Short mmCIF file of C-alpha atoms and ligand atoms in Angstrom, two decimals:
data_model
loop_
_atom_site.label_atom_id
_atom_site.label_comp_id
_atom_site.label_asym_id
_atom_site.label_seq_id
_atom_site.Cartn_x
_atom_site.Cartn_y
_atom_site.Cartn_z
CA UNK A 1 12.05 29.54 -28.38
CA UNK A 2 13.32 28.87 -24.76
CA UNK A 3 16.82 29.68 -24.02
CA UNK A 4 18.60 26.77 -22.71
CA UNK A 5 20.04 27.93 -19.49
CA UNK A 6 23.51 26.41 -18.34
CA UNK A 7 23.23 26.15 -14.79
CA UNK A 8 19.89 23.98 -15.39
CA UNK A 9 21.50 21.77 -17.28
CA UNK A 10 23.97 21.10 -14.35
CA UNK A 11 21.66 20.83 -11.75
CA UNK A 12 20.17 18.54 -14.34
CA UNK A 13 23.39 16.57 -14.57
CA UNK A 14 23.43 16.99 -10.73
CA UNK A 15 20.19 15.63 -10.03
CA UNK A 16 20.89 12.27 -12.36
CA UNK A 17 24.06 11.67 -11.09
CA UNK A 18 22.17 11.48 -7.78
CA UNK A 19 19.69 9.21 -8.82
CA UNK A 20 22.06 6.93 -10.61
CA UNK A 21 24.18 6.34 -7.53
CA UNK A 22 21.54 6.22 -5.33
CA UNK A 23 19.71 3.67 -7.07
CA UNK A 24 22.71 1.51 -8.45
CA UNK A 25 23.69 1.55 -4.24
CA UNK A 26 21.35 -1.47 -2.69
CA UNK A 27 22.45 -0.81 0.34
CA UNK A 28 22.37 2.92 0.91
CA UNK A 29 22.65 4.46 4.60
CA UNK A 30 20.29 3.98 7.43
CA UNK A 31 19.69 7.70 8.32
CA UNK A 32 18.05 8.71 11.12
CA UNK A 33 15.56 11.26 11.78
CA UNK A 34 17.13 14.67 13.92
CA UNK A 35 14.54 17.14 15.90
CA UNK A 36 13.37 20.28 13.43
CA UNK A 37 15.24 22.55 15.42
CA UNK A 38 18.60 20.58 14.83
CA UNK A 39 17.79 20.48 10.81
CA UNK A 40 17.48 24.01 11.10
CA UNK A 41 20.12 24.97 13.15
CA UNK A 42 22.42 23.26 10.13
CA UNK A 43 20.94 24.44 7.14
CA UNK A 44 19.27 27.37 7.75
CA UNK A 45 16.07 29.36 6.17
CA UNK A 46 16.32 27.97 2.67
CA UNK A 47 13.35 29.24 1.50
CA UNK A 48 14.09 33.82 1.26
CA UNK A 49 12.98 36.26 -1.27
CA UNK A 50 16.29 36.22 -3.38
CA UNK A 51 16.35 32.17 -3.30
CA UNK A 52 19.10 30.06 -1.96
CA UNK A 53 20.71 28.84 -5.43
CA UNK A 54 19.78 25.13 -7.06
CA UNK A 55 23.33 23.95 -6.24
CA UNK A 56 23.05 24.88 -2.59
CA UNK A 57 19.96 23.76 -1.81
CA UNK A 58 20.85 20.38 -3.69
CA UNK A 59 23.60 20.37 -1.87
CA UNK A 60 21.58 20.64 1.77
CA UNK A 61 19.50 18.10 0.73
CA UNK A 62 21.82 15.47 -0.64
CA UNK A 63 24.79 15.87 2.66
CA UNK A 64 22.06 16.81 5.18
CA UNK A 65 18.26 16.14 4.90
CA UNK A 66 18.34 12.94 3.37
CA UNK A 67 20.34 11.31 5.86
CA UNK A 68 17.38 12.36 8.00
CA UNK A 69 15.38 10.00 6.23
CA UNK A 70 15.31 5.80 6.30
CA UNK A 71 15.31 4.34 2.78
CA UNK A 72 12.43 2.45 2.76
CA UNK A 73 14.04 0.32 -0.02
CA UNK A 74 16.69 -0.45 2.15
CA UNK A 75 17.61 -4.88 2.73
CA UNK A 76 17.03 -4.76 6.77
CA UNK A 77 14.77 -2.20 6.89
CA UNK A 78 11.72 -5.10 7.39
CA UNK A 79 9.18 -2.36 9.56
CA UNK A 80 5.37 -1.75 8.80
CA UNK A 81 5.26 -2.51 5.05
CA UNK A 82 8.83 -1.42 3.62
CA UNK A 83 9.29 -0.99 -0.60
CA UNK A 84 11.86 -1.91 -3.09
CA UNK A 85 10.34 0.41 -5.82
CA UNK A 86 12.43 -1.33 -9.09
CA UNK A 87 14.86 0.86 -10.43
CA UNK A 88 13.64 0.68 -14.14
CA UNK A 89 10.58 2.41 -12.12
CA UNK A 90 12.17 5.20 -10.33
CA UNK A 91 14.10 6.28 -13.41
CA UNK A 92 9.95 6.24 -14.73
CA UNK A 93 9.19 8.10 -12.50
CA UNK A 94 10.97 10.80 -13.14
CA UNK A 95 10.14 10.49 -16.99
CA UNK A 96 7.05 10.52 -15.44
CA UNK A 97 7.17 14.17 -13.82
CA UNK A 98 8.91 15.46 -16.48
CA UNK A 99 6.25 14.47 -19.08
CA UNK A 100 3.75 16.85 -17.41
CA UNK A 101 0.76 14.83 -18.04
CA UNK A 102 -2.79 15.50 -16.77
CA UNK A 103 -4.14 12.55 -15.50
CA UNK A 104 -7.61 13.13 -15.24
CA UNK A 105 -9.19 12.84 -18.57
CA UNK A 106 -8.59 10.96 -22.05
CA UNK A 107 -8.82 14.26 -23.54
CA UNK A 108 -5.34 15.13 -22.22
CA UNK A 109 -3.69 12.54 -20.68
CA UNK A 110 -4.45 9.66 -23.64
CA UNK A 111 -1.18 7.99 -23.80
CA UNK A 112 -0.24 7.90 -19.99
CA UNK A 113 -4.03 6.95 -19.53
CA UNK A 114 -3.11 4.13 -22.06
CA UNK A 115 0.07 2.69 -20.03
CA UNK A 116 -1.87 2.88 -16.89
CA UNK A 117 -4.43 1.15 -18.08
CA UNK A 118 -2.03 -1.15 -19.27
CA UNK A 119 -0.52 -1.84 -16.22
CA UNK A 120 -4.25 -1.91 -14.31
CA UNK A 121 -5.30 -4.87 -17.04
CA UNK A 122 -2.16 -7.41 -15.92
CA UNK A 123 -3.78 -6.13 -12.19
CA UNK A 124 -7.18 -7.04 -12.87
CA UNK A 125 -6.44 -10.18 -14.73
CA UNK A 126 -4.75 -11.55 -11.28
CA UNK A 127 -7.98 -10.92 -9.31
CA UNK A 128 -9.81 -13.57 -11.59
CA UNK A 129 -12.90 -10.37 -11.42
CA UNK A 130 -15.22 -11.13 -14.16
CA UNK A 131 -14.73 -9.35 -17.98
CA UNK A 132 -16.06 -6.06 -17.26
CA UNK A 133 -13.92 -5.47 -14.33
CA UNK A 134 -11.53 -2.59 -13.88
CA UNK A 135 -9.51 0.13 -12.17
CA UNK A 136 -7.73 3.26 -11.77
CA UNK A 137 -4.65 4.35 -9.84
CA UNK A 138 -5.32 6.04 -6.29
CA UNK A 139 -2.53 7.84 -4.21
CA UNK A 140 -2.61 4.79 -1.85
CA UNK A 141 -4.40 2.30 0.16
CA UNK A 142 -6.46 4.68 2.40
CA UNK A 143 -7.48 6.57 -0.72
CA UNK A 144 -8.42 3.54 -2.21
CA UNK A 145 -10.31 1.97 0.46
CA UNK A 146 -12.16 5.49 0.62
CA UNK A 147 -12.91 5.66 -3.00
CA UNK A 148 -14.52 1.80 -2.61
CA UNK A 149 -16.64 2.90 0.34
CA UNK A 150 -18.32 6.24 -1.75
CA UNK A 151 -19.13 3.84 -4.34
CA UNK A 152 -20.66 0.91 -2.19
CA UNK A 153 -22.93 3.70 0.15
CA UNK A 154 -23.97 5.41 -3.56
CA UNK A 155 -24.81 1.91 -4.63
CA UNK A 156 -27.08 1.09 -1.16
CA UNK A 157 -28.49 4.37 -1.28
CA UNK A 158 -29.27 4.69 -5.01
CA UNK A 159 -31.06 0.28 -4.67
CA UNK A 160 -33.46 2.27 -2.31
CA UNK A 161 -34.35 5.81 -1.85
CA UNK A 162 -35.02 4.58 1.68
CA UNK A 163 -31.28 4.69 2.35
CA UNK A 164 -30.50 8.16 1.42
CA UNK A 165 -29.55 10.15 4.33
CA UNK A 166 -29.60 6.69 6.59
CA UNK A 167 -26.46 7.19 8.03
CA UNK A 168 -24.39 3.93 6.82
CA UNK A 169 -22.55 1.33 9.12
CA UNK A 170 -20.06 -1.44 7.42
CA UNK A 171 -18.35 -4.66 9.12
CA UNK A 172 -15.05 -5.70 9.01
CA UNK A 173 -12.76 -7.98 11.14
CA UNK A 174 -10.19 -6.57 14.12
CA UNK A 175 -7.38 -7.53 12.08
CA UNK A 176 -8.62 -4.60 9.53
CA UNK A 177 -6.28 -1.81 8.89
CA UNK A 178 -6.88 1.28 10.53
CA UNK A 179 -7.58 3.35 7.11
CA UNK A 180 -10.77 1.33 7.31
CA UNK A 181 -12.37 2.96 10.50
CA UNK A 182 -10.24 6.43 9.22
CA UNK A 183 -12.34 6.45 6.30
CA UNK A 184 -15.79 5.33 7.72
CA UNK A 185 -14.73 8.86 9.49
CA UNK A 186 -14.57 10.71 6.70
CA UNK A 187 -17.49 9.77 4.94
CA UNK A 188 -19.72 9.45 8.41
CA UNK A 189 -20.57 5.78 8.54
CA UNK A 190 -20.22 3.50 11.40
CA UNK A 191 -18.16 0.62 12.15
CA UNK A 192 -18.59 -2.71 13.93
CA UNK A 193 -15.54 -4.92 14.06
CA UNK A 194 -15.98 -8.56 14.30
CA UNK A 195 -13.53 -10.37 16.91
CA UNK A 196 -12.40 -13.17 15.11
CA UNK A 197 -12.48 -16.77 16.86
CA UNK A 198 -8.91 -18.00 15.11
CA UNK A 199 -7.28 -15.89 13.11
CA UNK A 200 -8.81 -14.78 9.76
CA UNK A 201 -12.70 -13.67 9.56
CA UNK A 202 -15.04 -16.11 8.30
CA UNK A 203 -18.43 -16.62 6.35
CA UNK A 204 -19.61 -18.19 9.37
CA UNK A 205 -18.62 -15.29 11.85
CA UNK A 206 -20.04 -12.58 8.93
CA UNK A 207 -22.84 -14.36 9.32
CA UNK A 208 -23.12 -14.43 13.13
CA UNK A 209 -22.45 -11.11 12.85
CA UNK A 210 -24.97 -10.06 10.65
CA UNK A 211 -27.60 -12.03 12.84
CA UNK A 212 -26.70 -10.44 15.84
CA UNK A 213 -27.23 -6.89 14.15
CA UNK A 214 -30.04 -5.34 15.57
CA UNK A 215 -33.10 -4.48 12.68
CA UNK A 216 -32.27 -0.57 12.62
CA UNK A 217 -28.56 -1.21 12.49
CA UNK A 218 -29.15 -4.14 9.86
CA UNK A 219 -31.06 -1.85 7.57
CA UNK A 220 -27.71 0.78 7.93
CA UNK A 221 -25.64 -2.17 6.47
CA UNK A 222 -23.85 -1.55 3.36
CA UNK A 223 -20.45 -3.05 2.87
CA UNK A 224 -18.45 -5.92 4.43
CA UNK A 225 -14.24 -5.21 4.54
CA UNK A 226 -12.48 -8.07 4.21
CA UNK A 227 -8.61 -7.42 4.34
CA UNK A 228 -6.44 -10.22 1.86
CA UNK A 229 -3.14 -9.87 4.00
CA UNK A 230 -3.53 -8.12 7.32
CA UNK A 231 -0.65 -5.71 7.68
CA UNK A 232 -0.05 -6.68 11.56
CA UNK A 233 0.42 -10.84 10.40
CA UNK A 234 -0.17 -11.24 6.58
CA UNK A 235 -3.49 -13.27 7.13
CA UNK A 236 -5.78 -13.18 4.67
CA UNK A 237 -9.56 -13.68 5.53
CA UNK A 238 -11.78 -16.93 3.84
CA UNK A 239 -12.94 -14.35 1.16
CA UNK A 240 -15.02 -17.34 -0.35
CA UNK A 241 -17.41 -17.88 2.15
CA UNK A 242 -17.62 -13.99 3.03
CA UNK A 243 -18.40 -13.67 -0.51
CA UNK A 244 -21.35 -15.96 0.07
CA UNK A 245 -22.87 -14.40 2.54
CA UNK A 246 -22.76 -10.98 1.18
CA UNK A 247 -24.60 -11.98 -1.82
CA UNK A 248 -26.78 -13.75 0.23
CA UNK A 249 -27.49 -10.61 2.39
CA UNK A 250 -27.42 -8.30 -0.70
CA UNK A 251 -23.83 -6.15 0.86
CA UNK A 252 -21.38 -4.62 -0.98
CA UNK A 253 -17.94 -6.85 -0.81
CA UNK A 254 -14.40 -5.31 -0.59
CA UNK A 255 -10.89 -6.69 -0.66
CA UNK A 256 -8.27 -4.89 0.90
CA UNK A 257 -4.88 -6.00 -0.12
CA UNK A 258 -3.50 -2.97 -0.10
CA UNK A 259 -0.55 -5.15 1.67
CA UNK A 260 -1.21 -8.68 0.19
CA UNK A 261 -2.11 -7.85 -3.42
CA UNK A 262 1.19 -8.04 -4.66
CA UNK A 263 0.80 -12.23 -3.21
CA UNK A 264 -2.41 -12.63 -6.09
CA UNK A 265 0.79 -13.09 -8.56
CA UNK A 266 2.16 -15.51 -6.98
CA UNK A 267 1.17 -19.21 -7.43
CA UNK A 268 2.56 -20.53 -3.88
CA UNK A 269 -0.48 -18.77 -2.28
CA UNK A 270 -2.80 -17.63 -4.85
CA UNK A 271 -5.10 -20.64 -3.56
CA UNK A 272 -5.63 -18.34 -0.37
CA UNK A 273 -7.04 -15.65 -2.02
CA UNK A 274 -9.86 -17.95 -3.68
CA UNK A 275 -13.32 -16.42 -3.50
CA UNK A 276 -12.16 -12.76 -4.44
CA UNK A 277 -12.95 -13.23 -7.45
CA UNK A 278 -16.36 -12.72 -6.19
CA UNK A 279 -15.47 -9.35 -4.66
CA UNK A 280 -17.24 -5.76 -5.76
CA UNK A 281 -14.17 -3.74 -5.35
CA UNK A 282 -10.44 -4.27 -4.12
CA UNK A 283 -7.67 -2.73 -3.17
CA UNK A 284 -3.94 -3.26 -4.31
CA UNK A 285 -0.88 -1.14 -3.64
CA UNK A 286 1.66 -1.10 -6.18
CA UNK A 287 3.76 0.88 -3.72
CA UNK A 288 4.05 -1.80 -1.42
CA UNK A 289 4.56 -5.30 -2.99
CA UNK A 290 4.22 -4.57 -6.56
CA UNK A 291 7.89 -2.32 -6.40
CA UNK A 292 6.56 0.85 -7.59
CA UNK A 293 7.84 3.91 -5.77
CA UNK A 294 5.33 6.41 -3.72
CA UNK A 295 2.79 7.24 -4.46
CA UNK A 296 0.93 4.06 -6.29
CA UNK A 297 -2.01 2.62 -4.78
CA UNK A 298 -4.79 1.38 -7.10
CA UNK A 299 -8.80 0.51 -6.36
CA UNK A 300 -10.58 -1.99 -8.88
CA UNK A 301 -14.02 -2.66 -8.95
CA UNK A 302 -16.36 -5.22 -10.82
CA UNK A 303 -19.24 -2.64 -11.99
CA UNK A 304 -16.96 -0.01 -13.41
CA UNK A 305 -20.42 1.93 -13.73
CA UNK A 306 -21.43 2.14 -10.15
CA UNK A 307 -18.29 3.90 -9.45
CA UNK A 308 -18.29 6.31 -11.99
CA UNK A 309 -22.08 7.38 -10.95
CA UNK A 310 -20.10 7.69 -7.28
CA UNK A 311 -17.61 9.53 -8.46
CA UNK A 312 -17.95 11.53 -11.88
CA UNK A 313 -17.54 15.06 -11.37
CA UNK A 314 -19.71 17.68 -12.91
CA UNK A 315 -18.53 21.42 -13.43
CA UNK A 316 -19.46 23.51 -16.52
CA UNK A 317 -15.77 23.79 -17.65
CA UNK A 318 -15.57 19.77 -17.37
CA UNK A 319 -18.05 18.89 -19.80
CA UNK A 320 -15.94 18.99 -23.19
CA UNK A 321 -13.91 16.19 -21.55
CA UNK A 322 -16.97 14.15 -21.69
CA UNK A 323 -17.58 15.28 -25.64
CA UNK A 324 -17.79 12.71 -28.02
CA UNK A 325 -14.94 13.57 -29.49
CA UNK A 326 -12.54 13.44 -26.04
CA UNK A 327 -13.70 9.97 -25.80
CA UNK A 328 -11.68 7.74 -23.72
CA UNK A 329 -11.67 6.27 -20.16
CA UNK A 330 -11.31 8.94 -17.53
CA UNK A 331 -9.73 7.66 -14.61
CA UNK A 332 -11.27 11.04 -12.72
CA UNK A 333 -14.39 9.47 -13.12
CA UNK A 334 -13.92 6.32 -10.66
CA UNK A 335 -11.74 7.62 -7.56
CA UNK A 336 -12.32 10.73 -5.32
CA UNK A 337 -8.78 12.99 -7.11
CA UNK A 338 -9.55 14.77 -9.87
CA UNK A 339 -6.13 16.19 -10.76
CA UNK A 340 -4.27 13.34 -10.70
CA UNK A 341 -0.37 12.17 -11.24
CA UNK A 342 -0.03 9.40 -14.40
CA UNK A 343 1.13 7.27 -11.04
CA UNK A 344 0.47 4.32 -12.40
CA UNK A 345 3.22 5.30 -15.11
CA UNK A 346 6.04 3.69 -13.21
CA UNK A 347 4.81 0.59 -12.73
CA UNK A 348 4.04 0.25 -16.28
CA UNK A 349 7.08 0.27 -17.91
CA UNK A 350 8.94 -1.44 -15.32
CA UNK A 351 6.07 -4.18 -16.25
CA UNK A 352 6.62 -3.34 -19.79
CA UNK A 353 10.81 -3.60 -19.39
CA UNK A 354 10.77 -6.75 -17.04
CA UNK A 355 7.83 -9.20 -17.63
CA UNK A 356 5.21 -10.06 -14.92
CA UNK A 357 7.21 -13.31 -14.64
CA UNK A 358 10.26 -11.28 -13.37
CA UNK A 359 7.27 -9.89 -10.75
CA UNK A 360 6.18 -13.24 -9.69
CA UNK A 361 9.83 -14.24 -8.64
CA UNK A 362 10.35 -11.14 -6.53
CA UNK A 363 7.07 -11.85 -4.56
CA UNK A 364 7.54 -15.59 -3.88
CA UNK A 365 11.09 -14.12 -2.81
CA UNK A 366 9.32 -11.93 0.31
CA UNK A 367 6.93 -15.06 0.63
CA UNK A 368 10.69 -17.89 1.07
CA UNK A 369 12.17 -14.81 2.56
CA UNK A 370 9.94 -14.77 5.35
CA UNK A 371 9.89 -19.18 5.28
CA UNK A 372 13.30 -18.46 5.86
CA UNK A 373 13.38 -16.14 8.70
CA UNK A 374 11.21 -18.29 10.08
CA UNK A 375 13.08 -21.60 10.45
CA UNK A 376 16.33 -19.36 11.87
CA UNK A 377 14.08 -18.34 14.65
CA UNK A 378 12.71 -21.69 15.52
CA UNK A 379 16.64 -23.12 15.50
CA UNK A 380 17.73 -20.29 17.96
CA UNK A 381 16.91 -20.95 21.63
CA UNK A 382 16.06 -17.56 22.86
CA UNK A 383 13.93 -17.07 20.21
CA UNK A 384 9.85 -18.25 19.31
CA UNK A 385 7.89 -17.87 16.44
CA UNK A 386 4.34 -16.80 17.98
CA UNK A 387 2.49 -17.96 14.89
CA UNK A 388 3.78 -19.06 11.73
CA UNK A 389 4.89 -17.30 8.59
CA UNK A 390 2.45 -15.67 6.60
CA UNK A 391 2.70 -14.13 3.50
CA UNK A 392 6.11 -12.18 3.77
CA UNK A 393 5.08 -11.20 7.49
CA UNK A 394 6.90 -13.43 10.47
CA UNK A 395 5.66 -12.78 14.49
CA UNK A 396 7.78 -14.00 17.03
CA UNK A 397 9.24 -12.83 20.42
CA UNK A 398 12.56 -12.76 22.17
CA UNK A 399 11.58 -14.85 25.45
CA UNK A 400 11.98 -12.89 28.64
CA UNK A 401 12.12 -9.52 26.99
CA UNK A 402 9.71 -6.84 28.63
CA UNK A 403 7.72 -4.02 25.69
CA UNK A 404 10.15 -1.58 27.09
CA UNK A 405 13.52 -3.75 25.93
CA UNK A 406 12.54 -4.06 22.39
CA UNK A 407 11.44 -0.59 22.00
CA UNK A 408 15.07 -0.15 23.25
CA UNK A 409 16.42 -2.89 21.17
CA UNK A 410 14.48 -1.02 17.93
CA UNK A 411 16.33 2.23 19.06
CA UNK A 412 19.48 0.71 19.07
CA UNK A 413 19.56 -0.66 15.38
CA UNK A 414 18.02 1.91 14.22
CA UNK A 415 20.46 4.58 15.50
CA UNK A 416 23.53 2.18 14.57
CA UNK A 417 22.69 2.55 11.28
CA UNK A 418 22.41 -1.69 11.25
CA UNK A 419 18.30 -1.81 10.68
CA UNK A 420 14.98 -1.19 11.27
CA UNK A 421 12.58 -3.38 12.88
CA UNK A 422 9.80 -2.61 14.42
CA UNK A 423 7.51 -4.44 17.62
CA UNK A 424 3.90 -4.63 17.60
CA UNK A 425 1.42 -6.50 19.35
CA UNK A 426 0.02 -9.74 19.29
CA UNK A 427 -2.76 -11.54 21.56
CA UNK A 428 -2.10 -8.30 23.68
CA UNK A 429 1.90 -9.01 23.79
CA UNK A 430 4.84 -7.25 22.27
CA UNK A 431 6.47 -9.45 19.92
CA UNK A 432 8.99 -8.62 16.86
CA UNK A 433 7.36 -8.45 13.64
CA UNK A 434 9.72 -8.69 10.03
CA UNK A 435 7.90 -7.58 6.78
CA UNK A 436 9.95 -8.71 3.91
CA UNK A 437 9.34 -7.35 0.52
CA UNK A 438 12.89 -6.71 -1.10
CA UNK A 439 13.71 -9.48 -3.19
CA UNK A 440 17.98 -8.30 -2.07
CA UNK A 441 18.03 -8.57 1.28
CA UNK A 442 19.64 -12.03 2.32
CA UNK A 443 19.67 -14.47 5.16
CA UNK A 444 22.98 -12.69 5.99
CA UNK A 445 20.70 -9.92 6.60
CA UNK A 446 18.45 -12.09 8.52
CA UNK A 447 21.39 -13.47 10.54
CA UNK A 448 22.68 -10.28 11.13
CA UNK A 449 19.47 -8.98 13.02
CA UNK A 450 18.49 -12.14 14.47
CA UNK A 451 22.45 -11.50 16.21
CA UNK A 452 21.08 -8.63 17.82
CA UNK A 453 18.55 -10.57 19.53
CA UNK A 454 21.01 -12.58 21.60
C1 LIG B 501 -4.11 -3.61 4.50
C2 LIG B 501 -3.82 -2.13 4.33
N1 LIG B 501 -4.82 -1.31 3.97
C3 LIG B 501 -4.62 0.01 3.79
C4 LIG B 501 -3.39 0.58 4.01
C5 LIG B 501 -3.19 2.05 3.80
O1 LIG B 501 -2.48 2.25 2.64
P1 LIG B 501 -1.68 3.63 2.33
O2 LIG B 501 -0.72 3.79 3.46
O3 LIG B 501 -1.07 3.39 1.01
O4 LIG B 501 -2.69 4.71 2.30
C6 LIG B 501 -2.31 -0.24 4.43
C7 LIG B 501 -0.99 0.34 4.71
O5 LIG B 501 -0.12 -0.30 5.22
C8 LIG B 501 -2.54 -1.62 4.56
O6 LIG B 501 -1.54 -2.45 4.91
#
């Protein structure tokens, strides 16, 4: 029997009062990062042979280090893509640690497995994939998008023998997000990006792209990227006719919406998304607009076999968890983790606590949030939408301002503690770009940044 020691149970009571307040407060401080040598000259070596002590170190963390972070969850922080994980989901989450579940294999992790799975079903059933179709949990977007590409170049080489050790080249679009060339890195293929005309990549361009492949690099092809919500503008490529011309040209077809995915549940825009339903794999972060907390991405594919012959692992002490009797779906098996965190926990009982309906309102919120934002910025006269809304994502510039003045101007709300907004380019000019994905941040909020435009 373990002893039940006392000052664990405070720093237990510590740690939950904590979370409590910091949860129950939606609008918690802006902090601000300090240089390493500042941090350390306030609290010290924290990590010495005799230990610091659970309250201290709490302590350091809670009045020092954390207001050296930005809470991503907070209602004007609107830069690259911010997160409202639900609370039901961070209290999950820490269920979730405390559970100590293997997430690997049936064998041990059967009823976390079971609520992923769960969770990955209500996923897959907004994709419109055929029966058949499924998916695991990944620690992100990037490992996603990676775990996609090993299965599409294990599917092109194992078609024809003539492929193995070709090294493999994919296309996507320029509005792709840079995991996509990251990854082509780590697993040695090529890339060619396709300029697009407008603004989203099209069958037709795919096409022209294809044709103007020459015949060595056109025998290297293996996969087509299209991205469903590109994380500079929230545009989502014509996935239908892309999805006709890679079955026409025999290429493996993946969604990213590691951004936009969360949109697929929500009816205002699901239209844009047709043709996905044609896709081989996709990617969806719950961590972004599905309100889990970090880390929650997920990869789904429509031949659940072709990724498991990518990815199943083989090592003399892993074969009883392929035994007949450890039967069960082995999320190892399809992404490129083999210890893994139950990560798709979280999301699952905040699912299971609040509906998908409840889900579907907080997205079309991001999706009016940004209509919103929009249609203040056309009414203010030193102020111009480049492009309009899209998704939760809104473009627009501050006429007359040089890149240098809205760095500043970024700078300045951030360190005031007010928000954090971000520039990026567009068309080769520095505009302001607002990603909205907390269902509580208002059009006071919006007002109150747009003010600091003037
Ligand atoms: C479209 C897209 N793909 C991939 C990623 C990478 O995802 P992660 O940061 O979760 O690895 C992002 C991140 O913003 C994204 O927006």
């Amino acid at each position: 029997m373990h002893t039940i020691d006392m000052d664990l149970v405070e720093m237990t009571l510590d740690v939950m009062k904590y979370t409590i307040d910091r949860i129950s407060n939606i609008t918690p401080e802006m902090g601000a990062p300090k240089k390493e040598d500042e941090l350390f000259r306030i609290v010290g070596e924290t990590v010495t042979p005799e230990g610091i002590g659970g309250e201290n170190a709490f302590q350091l963390f809670r009045d020092v280090l954390v207001k050296a972070t930005v809470p991503i969850d907070h209602p004007r922080h609107l830069a690259f893509v911010p997160a409202a994980p639900t609370r039901a989901a961070i209290m999950f989450d820490l269920v979730t640690s405390a559970s100590s579940i293997h997430g690997a294999y049936w064998m041990e992790g059967a009823g976390g497995i079971f609520c992923e799975n769960q969770a990955m079903k209500w996923l897959v059933s907004l994709t419109g994939l055929p029966e058949g179709a499924f998916g695991v949990f990944t620690s992100g977007g990037t490992a996603a998008n990676l775990s996609a590409m090993v299965a599409a170049r294990e599917e092109w080489r194992n078609r024809d023998s003539q492929n193995v050790g070709k090294k493999a080249l994919l296309l996507t679009s320029n509005g792709a997000h840079s995991s996509i060339q990251a990854m082509a890195k780590v697993i040695d293929a090529d890339v060619v990006m396709i300029d697009c005309q407008k603004e989203n990549l099209t069958g037709q361009e795919l096409q022209n792209g294809i044709n103007e492949l020459e015949a060595k690099d056109r025998n290297r092809l293996f996969a087509v990227v299209a991205t469903g919500g590109t994380t500079n503008a929230g545009i989502i490529d014509q996935l239908d006719t892309i999805a006709e011309v890679c079955e026409k040209e025999k290429v493996w077809f993946h969604v990213d919406c590691a951004y936009g995915g969360g949109a697929l549940a929500a009816p205002s825009v699901r239209h844009l998304f047709n043709g996905i339903e044609k896709a081989d794999s996709i990617t969806i972060d719950p961590h972004k607009w599905l309100f889990s907390p970090y880390d929650c991405g997920a990869v789904i594919y429509k031949d659940l076999e072709l990724a498991k012959n990518a990815h199943s692992q083989k090592g003399a002490y892993l074969e009883i968890f392929k035994d007949e009797g450890a039967q069960g779906f082995n999320p190892a098996d399809y992404q490129i983790q083999l210890t893994r965190r139950i990560r798709g926990m979280p999301l699952w009982f905040s699912l299971a606590m609040h509906g998908t309906n409840k889900y579907r309102q907080a997205i079309e919120t991001g999706i009016s949030l940004a209509q919103i934002a929009a249609r203040k910025i056309e009414k203010r006269e030193n102020l111009e939408l480049v492009r309009p809304a899209s998704l939760s994502v809104v473009l627009f510039r501050r006429k007359g301002w040089s890149p240098e003045q809205y760095r500043d101007w970024t700078y300045k709300n951030h360190r005031d503690g007010l928000a954090l907004v971000t520039p990026t380019t567009w068309k080769k000019e520095t505009v302001v770009r607002f990603c909205f994905i907390n269902p509580d941040t208002t059009d006071e909020d919006i007002d109150i940044i747009l003010d600091t435009l003037n």
